[in-house]
mmCIF file of C-alpha atoms and ligand atoms in Angstrom:
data_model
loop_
_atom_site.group_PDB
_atom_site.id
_atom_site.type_symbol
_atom_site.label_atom_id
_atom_site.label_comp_id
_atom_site.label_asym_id
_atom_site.label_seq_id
_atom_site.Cartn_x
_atom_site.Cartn_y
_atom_site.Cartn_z
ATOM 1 C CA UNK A 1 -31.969 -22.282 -2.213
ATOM 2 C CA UNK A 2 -31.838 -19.183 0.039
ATOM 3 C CA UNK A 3 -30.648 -20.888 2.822
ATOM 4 C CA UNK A 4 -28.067 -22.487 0.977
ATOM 5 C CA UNK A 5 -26.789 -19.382 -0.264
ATOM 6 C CA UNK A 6 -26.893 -17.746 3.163
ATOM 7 C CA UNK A 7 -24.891 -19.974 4.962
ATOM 8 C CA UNK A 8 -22.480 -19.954 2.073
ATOM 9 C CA UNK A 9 -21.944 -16.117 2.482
ATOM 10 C CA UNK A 10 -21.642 -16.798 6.569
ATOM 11 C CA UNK A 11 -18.585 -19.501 5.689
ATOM 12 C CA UNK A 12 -17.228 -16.791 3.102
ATOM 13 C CA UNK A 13 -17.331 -13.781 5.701
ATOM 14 C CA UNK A 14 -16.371 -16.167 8.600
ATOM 15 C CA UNK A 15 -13.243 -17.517 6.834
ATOM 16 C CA UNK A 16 -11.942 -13.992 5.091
ATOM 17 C CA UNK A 17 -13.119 -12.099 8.300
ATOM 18 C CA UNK A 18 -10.730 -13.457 10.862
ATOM 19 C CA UNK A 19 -7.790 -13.161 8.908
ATOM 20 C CA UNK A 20 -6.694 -9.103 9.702
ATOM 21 C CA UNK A 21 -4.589 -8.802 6.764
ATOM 22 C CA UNK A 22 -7.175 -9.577 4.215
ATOM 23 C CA UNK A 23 -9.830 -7.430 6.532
ATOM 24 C CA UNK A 24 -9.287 -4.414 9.201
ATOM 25 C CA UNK A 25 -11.990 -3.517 10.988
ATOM 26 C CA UNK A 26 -15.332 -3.267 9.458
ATOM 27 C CA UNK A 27 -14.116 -2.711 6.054
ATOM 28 C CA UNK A 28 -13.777 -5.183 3.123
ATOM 29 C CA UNK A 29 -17.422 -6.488 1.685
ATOM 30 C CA UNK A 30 -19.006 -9.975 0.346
ATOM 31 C CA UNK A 31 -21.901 -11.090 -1.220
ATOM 32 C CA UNK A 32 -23.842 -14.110 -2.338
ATOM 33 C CA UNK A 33 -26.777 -13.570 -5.199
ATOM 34 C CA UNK A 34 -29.450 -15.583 -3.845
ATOM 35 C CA UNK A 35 -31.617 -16.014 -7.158
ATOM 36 C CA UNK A 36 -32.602 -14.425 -9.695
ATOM 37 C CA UNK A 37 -33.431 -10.386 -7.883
ATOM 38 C CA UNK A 38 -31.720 -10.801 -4.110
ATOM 39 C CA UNK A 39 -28.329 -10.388 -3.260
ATOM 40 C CA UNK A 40 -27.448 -10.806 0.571
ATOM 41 C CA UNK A 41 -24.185 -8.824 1.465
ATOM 42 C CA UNK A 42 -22.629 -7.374 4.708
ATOM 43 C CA UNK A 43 -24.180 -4.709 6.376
ATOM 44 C CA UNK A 44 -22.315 -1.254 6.413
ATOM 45 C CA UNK A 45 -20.810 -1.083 10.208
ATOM 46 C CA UNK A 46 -20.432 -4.701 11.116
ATOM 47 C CA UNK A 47 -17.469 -6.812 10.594
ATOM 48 C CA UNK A 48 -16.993 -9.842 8.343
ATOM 49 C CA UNK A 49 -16.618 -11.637 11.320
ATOM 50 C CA UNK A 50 -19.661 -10.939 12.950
ATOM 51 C CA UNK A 51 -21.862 -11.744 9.716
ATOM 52 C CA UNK A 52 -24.173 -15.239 11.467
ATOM 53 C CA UNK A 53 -27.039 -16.215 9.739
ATOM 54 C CA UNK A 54 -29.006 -14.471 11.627
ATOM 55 C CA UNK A 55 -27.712 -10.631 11.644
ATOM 56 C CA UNK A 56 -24.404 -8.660 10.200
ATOM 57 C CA UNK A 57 -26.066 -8.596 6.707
ATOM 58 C CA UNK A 58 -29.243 -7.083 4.254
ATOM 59 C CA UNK A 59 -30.735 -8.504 1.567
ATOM 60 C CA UNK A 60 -31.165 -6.377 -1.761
ATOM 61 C CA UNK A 61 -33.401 -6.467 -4.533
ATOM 62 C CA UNK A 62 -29.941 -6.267 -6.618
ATOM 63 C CA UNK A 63 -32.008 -6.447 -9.896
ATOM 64 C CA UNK A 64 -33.236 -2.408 -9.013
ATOM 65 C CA UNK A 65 -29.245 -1.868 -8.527
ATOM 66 C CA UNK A 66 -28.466 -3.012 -11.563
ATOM 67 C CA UNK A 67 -31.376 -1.934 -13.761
ATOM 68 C CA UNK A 68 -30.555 1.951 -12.423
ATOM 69 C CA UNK A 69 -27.196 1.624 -13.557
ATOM 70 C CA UNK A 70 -27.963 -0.474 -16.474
ATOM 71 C CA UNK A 71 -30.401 2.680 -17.401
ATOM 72 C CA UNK A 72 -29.041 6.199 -15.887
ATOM 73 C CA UNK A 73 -28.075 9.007 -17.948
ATOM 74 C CA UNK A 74 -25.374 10.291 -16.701
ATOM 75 C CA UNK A 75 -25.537 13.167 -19.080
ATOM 76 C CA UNK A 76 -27.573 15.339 -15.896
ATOM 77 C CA UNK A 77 -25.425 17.587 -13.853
ATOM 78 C CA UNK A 78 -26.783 15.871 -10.878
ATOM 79 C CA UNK A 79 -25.988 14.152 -7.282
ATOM 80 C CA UNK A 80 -25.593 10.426 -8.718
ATOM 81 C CA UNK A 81 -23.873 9.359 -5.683
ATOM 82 C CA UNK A 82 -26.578 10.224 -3.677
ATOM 83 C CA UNK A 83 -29.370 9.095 -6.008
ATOM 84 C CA UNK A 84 -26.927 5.868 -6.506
ATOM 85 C CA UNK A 85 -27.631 5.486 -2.386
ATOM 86 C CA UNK A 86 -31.040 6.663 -2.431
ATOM 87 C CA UNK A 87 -32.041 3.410 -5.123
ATOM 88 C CA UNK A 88 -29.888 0.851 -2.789
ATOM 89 C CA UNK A 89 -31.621 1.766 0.257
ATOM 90 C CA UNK A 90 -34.658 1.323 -1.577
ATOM 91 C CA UNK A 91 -33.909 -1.639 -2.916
ATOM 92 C CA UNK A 92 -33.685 -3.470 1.084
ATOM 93 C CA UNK A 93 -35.944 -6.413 1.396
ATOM 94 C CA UNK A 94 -34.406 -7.303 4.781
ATOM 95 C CA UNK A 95 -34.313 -6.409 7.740
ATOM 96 C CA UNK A 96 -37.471 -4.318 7.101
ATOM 97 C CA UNK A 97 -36.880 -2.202 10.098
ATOM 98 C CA UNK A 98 -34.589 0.231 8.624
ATOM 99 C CA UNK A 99 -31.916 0.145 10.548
ATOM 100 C CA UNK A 100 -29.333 -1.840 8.537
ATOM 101 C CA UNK A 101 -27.472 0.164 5.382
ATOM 102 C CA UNK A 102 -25.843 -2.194 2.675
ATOM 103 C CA UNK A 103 -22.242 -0.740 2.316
ATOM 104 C CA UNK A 104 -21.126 1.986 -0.271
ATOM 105 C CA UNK A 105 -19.996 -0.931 -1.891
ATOM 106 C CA UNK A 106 -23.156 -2.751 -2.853
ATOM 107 C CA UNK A 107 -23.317 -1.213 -6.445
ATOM 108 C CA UNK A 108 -20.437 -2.583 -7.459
ATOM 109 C CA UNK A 109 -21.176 -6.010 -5.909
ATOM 110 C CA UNK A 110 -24.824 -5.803 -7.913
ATOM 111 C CA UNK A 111 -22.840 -5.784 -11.547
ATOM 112 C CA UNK A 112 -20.334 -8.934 -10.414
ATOM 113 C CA UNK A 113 -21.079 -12.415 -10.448
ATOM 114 C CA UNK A 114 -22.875 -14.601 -7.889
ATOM 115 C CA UNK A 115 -19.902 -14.663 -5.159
ATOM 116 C CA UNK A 116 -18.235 -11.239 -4.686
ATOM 117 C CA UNK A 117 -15.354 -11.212 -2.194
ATOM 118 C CA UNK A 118 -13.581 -7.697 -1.916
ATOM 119 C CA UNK A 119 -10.869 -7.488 0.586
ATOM 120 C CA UNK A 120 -8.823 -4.752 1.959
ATOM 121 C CA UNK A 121 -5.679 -7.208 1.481
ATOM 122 C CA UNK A 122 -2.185 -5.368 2.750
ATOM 123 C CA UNK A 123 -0.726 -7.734 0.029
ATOM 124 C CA UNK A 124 -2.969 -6.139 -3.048
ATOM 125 C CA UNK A 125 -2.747 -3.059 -1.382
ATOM 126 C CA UNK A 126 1.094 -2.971 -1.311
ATOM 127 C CA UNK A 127 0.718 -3.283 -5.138
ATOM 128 C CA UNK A 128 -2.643 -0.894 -5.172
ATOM 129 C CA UNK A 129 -0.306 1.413 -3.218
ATOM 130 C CA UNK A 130 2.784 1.605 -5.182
ATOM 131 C CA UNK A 131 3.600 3.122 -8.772
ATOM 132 C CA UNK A 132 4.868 0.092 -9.846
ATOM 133 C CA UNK A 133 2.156 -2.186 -8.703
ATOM 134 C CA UNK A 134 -0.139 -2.195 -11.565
ATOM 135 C CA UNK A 135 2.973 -3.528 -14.117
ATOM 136 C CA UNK A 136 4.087 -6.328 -10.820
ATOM 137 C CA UNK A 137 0.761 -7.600 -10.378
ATOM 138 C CA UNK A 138 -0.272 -7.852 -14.189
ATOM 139 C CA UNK A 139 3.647 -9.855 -15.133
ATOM 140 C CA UNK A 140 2.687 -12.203 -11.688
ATOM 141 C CA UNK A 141 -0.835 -12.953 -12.453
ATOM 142 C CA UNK A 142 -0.224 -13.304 -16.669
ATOM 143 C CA UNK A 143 2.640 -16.013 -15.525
ATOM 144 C CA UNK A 144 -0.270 -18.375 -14.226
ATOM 145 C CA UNK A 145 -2.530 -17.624 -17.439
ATOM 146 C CA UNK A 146 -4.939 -14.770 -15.010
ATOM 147 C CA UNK A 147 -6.447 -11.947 -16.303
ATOM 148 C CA UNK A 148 -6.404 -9.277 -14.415
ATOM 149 C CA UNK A 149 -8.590 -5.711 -14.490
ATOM 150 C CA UNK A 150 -6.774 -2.543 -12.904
ATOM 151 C CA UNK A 151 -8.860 -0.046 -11.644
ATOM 152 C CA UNK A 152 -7.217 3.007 -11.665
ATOM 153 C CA UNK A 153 -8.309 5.258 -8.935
ATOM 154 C CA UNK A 154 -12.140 6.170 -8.325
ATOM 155 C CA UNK A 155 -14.023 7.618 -4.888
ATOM 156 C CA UNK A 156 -15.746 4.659 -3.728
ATOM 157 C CA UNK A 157 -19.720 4.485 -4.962
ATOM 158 C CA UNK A 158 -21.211 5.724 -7.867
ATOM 159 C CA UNK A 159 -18.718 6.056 -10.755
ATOM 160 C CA UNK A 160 -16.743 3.480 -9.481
ATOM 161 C CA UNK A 161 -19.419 1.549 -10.004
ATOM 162 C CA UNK A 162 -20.146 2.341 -13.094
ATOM 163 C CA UNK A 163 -15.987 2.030 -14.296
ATOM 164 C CA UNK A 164 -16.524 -1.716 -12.838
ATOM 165 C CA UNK A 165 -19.684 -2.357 -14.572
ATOM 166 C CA UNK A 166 -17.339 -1.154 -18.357
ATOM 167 C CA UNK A 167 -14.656 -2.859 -17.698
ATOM 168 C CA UNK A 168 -16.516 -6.256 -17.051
ATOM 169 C CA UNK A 169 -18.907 -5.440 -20.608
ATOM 170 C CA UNK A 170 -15.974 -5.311 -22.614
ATOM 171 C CA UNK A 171 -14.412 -8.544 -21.512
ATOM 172 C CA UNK A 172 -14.854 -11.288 -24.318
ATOM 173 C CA UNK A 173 -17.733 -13.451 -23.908
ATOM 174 C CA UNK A 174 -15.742 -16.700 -23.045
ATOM 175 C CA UNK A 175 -13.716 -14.141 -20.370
ATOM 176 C CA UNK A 176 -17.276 -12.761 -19.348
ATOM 177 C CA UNK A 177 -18.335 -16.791 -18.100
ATOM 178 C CA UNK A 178 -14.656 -16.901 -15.723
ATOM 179 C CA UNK A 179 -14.107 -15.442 -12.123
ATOM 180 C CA UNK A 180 -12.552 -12.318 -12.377
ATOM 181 C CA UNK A 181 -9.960 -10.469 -10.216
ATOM 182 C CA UNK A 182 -9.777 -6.539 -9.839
ATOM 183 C CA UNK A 183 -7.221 -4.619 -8.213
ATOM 184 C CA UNK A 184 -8.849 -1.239 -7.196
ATOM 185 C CA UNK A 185 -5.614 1.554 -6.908
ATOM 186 C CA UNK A 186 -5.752 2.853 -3.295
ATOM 187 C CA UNK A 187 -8.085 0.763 -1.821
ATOM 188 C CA UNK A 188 -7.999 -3.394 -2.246
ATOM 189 C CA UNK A 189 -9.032 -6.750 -4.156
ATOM 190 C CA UNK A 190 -12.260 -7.765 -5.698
ATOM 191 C CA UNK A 191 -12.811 -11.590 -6.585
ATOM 192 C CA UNK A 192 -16.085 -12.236 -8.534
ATOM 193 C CA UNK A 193 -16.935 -15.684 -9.234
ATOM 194 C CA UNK A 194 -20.278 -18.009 -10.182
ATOM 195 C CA UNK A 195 -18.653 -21.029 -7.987
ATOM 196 C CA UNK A 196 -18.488 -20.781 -4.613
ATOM 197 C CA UNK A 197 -15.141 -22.489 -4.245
ATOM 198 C CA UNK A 198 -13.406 -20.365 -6.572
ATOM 199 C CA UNK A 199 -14.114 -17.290 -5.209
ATOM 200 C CA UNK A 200 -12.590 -18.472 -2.167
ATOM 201 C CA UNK A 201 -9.210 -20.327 -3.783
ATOM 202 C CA UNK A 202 -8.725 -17.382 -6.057
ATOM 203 C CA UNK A 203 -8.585 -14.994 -3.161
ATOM 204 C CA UNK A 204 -6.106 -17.046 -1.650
ATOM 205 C CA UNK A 205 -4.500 -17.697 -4.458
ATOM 206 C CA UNK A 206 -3.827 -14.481 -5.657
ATOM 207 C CA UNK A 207 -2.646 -12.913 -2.068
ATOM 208 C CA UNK A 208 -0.038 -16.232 -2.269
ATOM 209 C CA UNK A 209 1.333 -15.267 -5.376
ATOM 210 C CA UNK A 210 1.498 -11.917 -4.639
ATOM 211 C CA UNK A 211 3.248 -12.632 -1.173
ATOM 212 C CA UNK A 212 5.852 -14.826 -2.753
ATOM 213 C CA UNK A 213 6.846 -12.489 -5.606
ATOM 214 C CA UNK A 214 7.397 -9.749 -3.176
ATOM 215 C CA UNK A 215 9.752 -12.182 -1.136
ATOM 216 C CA UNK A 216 6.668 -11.815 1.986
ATOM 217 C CA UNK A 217 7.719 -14.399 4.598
ATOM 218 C CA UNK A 218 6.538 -15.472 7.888
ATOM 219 C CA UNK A 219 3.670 -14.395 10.295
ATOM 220 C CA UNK A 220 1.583 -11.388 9.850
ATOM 221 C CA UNK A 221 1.595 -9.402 12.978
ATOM 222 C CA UNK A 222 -0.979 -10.185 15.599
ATOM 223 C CA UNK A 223 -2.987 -7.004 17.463
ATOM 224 C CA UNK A 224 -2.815 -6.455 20.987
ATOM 225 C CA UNK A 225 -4.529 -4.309 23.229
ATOM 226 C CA UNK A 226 -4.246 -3.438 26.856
ATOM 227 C CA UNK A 227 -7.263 -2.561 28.910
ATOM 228 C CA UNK A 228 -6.483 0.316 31.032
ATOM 229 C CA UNK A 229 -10.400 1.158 31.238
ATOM 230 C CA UNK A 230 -13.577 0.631 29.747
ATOM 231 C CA UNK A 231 -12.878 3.432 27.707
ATOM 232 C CA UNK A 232 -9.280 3.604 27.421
ATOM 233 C CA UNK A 233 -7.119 0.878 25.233
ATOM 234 C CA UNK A 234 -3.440 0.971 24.927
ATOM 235 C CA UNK A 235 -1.830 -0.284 21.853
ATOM 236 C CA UNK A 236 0.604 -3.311 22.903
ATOM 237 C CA UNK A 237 0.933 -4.367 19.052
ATOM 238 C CA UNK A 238 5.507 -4.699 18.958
ATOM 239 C CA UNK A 239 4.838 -3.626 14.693
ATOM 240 C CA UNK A 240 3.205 -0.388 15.499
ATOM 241 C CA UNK A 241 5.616 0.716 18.683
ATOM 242 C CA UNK A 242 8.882 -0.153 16.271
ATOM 243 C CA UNK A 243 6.981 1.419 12.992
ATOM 244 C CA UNK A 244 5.697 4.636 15.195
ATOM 245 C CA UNK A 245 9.340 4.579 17.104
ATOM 246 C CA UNK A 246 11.620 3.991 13.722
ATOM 247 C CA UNK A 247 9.535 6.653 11.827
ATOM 248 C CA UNK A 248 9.023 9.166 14.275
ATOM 249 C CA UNK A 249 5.265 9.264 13.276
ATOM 250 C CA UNK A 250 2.909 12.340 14.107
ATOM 251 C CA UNK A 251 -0.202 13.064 12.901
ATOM 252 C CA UNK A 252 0.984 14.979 10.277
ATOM 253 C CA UNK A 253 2.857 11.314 8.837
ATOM 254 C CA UNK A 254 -0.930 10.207 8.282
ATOM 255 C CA UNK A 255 -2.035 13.312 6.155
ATOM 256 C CA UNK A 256 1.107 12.947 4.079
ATOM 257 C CA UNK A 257 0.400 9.490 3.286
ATOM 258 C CA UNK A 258 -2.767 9.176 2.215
ATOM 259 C CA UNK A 259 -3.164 5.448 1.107
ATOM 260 C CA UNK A 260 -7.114 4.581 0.858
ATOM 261 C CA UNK A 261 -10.255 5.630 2.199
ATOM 262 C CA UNK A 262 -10.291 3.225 5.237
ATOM 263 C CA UNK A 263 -7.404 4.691 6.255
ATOM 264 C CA UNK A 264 -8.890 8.553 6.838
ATOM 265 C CA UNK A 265 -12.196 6.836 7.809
ATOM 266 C CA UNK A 266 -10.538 5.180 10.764
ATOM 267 C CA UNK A 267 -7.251 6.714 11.640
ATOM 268 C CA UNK A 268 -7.463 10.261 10.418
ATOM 269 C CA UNK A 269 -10.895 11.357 11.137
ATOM 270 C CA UNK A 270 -10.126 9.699 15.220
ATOM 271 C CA UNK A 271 -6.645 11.923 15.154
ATOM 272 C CA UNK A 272 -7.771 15.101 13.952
ATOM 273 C CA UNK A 273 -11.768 15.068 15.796
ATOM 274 C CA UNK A 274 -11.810 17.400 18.704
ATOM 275 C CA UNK A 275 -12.242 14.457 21.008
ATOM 276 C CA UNK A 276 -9.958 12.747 19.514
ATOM 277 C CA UNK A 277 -9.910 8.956 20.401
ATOM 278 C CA UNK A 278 -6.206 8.024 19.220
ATOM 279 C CA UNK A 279 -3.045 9.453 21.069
ATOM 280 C CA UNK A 280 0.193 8.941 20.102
ATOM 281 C CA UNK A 281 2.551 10.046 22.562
ATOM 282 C CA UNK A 282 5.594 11.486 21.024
ATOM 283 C CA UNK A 283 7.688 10.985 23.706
ATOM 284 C CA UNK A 284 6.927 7.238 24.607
ATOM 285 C CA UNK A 285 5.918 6.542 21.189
ATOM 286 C CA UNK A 286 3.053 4.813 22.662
ATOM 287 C CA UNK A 287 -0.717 4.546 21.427
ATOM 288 C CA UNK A 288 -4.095 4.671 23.477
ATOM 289 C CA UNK A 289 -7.352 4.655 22.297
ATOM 290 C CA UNK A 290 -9.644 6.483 23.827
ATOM 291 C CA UNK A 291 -12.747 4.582 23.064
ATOM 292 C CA UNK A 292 -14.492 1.238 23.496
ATOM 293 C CA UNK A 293 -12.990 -2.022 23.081
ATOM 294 C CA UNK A 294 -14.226 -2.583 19.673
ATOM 295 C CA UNK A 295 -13.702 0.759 18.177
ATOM 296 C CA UNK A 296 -10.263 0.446 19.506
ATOM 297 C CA UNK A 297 -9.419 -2.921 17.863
ATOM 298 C CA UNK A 298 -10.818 -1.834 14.408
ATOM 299 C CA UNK A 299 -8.413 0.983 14.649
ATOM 300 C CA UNK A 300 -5.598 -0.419 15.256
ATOM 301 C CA UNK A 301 -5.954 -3.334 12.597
ATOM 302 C CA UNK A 302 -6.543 -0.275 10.656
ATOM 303 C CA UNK A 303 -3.739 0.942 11.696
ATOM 304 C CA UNK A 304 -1.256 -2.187 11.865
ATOM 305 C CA UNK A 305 -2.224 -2.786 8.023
ATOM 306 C CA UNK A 306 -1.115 1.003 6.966
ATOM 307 C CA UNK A 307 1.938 0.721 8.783
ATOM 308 C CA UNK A 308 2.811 -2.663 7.089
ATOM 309 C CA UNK A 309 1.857 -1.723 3.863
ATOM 310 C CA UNK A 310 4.027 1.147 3.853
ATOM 311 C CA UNK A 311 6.842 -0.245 5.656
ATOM 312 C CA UNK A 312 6.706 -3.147 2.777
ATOM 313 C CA UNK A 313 6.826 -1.080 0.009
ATOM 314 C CA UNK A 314 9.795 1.230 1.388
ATOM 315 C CA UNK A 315 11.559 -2.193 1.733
ATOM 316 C CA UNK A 316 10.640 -3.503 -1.559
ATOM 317 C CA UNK A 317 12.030 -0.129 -2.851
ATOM 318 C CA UNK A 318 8.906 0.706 -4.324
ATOM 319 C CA UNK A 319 7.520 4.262 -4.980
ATOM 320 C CA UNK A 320 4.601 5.396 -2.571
ATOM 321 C CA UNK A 321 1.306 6.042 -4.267
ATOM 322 C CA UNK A 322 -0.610 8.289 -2.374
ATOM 323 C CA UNK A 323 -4.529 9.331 -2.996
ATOM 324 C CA UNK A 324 -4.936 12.969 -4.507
ATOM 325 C CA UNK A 325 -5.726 16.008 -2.430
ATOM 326 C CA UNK A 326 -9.490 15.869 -3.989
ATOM 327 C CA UNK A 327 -9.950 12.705 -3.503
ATOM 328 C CA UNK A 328 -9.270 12.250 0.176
ATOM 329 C CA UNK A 329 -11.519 15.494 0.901
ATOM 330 C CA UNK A 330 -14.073 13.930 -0.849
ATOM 331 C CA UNK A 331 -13.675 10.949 1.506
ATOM 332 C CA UNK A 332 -13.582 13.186 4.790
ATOM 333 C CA UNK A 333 -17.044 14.363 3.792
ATOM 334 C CA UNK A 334 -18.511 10.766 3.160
ATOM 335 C CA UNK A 335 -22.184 10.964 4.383
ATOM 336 C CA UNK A 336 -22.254 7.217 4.457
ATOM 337 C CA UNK A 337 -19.223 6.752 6.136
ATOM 338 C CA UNK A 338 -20.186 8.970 8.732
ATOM 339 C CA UNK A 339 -22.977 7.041 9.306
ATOM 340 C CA UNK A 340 -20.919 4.249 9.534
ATOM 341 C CA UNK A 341 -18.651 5.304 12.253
ATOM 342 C CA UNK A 342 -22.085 5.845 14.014
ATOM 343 C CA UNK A 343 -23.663 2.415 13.921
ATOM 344 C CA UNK A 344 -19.896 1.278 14.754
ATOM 345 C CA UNK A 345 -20.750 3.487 17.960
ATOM 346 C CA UNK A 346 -24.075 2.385 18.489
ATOM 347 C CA UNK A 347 -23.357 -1.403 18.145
ATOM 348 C CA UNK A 348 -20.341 -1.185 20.801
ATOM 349 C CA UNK A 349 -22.422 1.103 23.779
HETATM 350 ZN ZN1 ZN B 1 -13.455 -1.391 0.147
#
């Protein structure tokens, strides 16, 4: 029974992890409920693509998740994104060496069904990005007879969590029993589902229909990198050069357009650090990385999917949606995100 359901979440983070427009670098998260209490998802820092049976993920005792948020009061004044934390790191069965972190994410993925796939898909996140998205997505989905739940814009963890966990109770019961699909504004797709197919064939099928209403043809962009050193990676994607060239992008372009917490974790923390490990030279419009292989490549995925998501929805003659001023500081001082960026480090030494 474990094992099955193990090997199930390997095929899942195997198959949505090597596609880089459904997943950028580390980000994105799945799941598999393995009975009754444990819930195996991705570990915070790896990438889908790296999950194997044998490492990439930790198993939770998702029953403690969800009986804490079954149960809090959130009439305290108090820090429920950091208790929210403190009861999923608690809640680790395995590895028992505590090295591993679930993701930010695992709350939500603790109220959801038995399969949870949530992608950082440029083709939701053109919609998640746009003003007009929410009433595009809801007119393509409702022509096919899906339901679809909007999530307007929350910081990632705690009372997201708990907006998820509403929106699923007041579903009717008969809606309750179906796989579900939520668009989170600013930030990507969530598919939960109790068969294992479906989780997959809705993900696909969703990002299909959402690619051929917006007219999306073609190839998406593949990532290239140049070795110049063991610590030095030069961006030879053609998108980025032509989007960076076209644009005129500086740094500042990146704090204008703030489209989802990935974004600052990866691009604009590296651009505005005092060692800063992404140059763009504004003369060559050219990118390097100063940084290791890895680190490099889940930056610019990072950065190939905000460039194409933004490109698209200037060309679809959408409206830019952009996250607010408090709500990408409150991402910039992400404790667990922080120590995400330092198991990415660690891992790639
Ligand atoms: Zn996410």
């Amino acid at each position: 029974m474990k094992s099955k359901g193990l090997l199930e979440l390997v095929r899942m983070c195997q198959r949505i992890g090597k596609r880089i427009d459904y997943v950028q670098g580390g980000g994105g998260n799945i799941s598999v409920k393995l009975d009754s209490t444990l819930m195996a998802i991705k570990a915070s820092g790896f990438r889908l693509s790296q999950v194997t049976k044998q490492e990439g993920y930790v198993i939770v005792d998702y029953s403690k998740i969800k009986n804490y948020y079954d149960n809090v009061d959130t009439s305290g004044g108090y820090d429920f994104e950091k208790e929210s934390v403190d009861v999923a790191i608690k809640s680790i069965v395995w590895p028992t060496e505590n090295v591993l972190r679930p993701s930010v994410e695992v709350g939500f993925h603790s109220v959801l069904d038995k399969y949870v796939i949530h992608s950082h898909s440029v083709y939701a996140n053109i919609l998640a990005c746009s003003y007009e998205g929410k009433e595009i997505v809801q007119k393509v989905l409702s022509e096919e007879g899906i339901n679809l739940i909007w999530i307007p814009y929350i910081n990632p963890g705690f009372w997201l969590t708990l907006e998820i966990k509403k929106r699923i109770s007041t579903l009717d019961e008969k809606d309750k029993e179906k796989s579900k699909i939520l668009i989170m504004e600013n930030h990507g797709l969530i598919i939960s589902s109790n068969v294992y197919k479906e989780a997959l064939e809705i993900h696909e099928k969703v990002n299909n229909l959402i690619k051929k209403r917006l007219g999306i043809k073609g190839r998406y962009p593949t990532v290239k990198l140049e070795k110049i050193d063991e610590k030095k990676y030069k961006s030879r994607t053609r998108f980025i050069y032509d989007f960076i060239a076209s644009k005129n992008v500086t740094p500042v372009f990146f704090e204008k357009y703030s489209l989802y917490p990935d974004q600052l974790v990866y691009i604009n923390s590296n651009l505005y650090a005092d060692d800063s490990k992404i140059e763009i030279n504004a003369k060559s419009k050219e990118v390097t990385y100063n940084t290791t292989y890895s680190e490099a490549l889940a930056i610019e995925e990072t950065l190939l999917a905000y460039f194409y998501v933004i490109e698209q929805i200037e060309k679809l003659g959408l409206t830019i949606k952009t996250m607010t001023e408090d709500s990408t500081n409150y991402i910039k001082n992400w404790e667990s995100e922080e120590y995400r960026k330092k198991l990415i480090k660690e891992m790639t030494k």
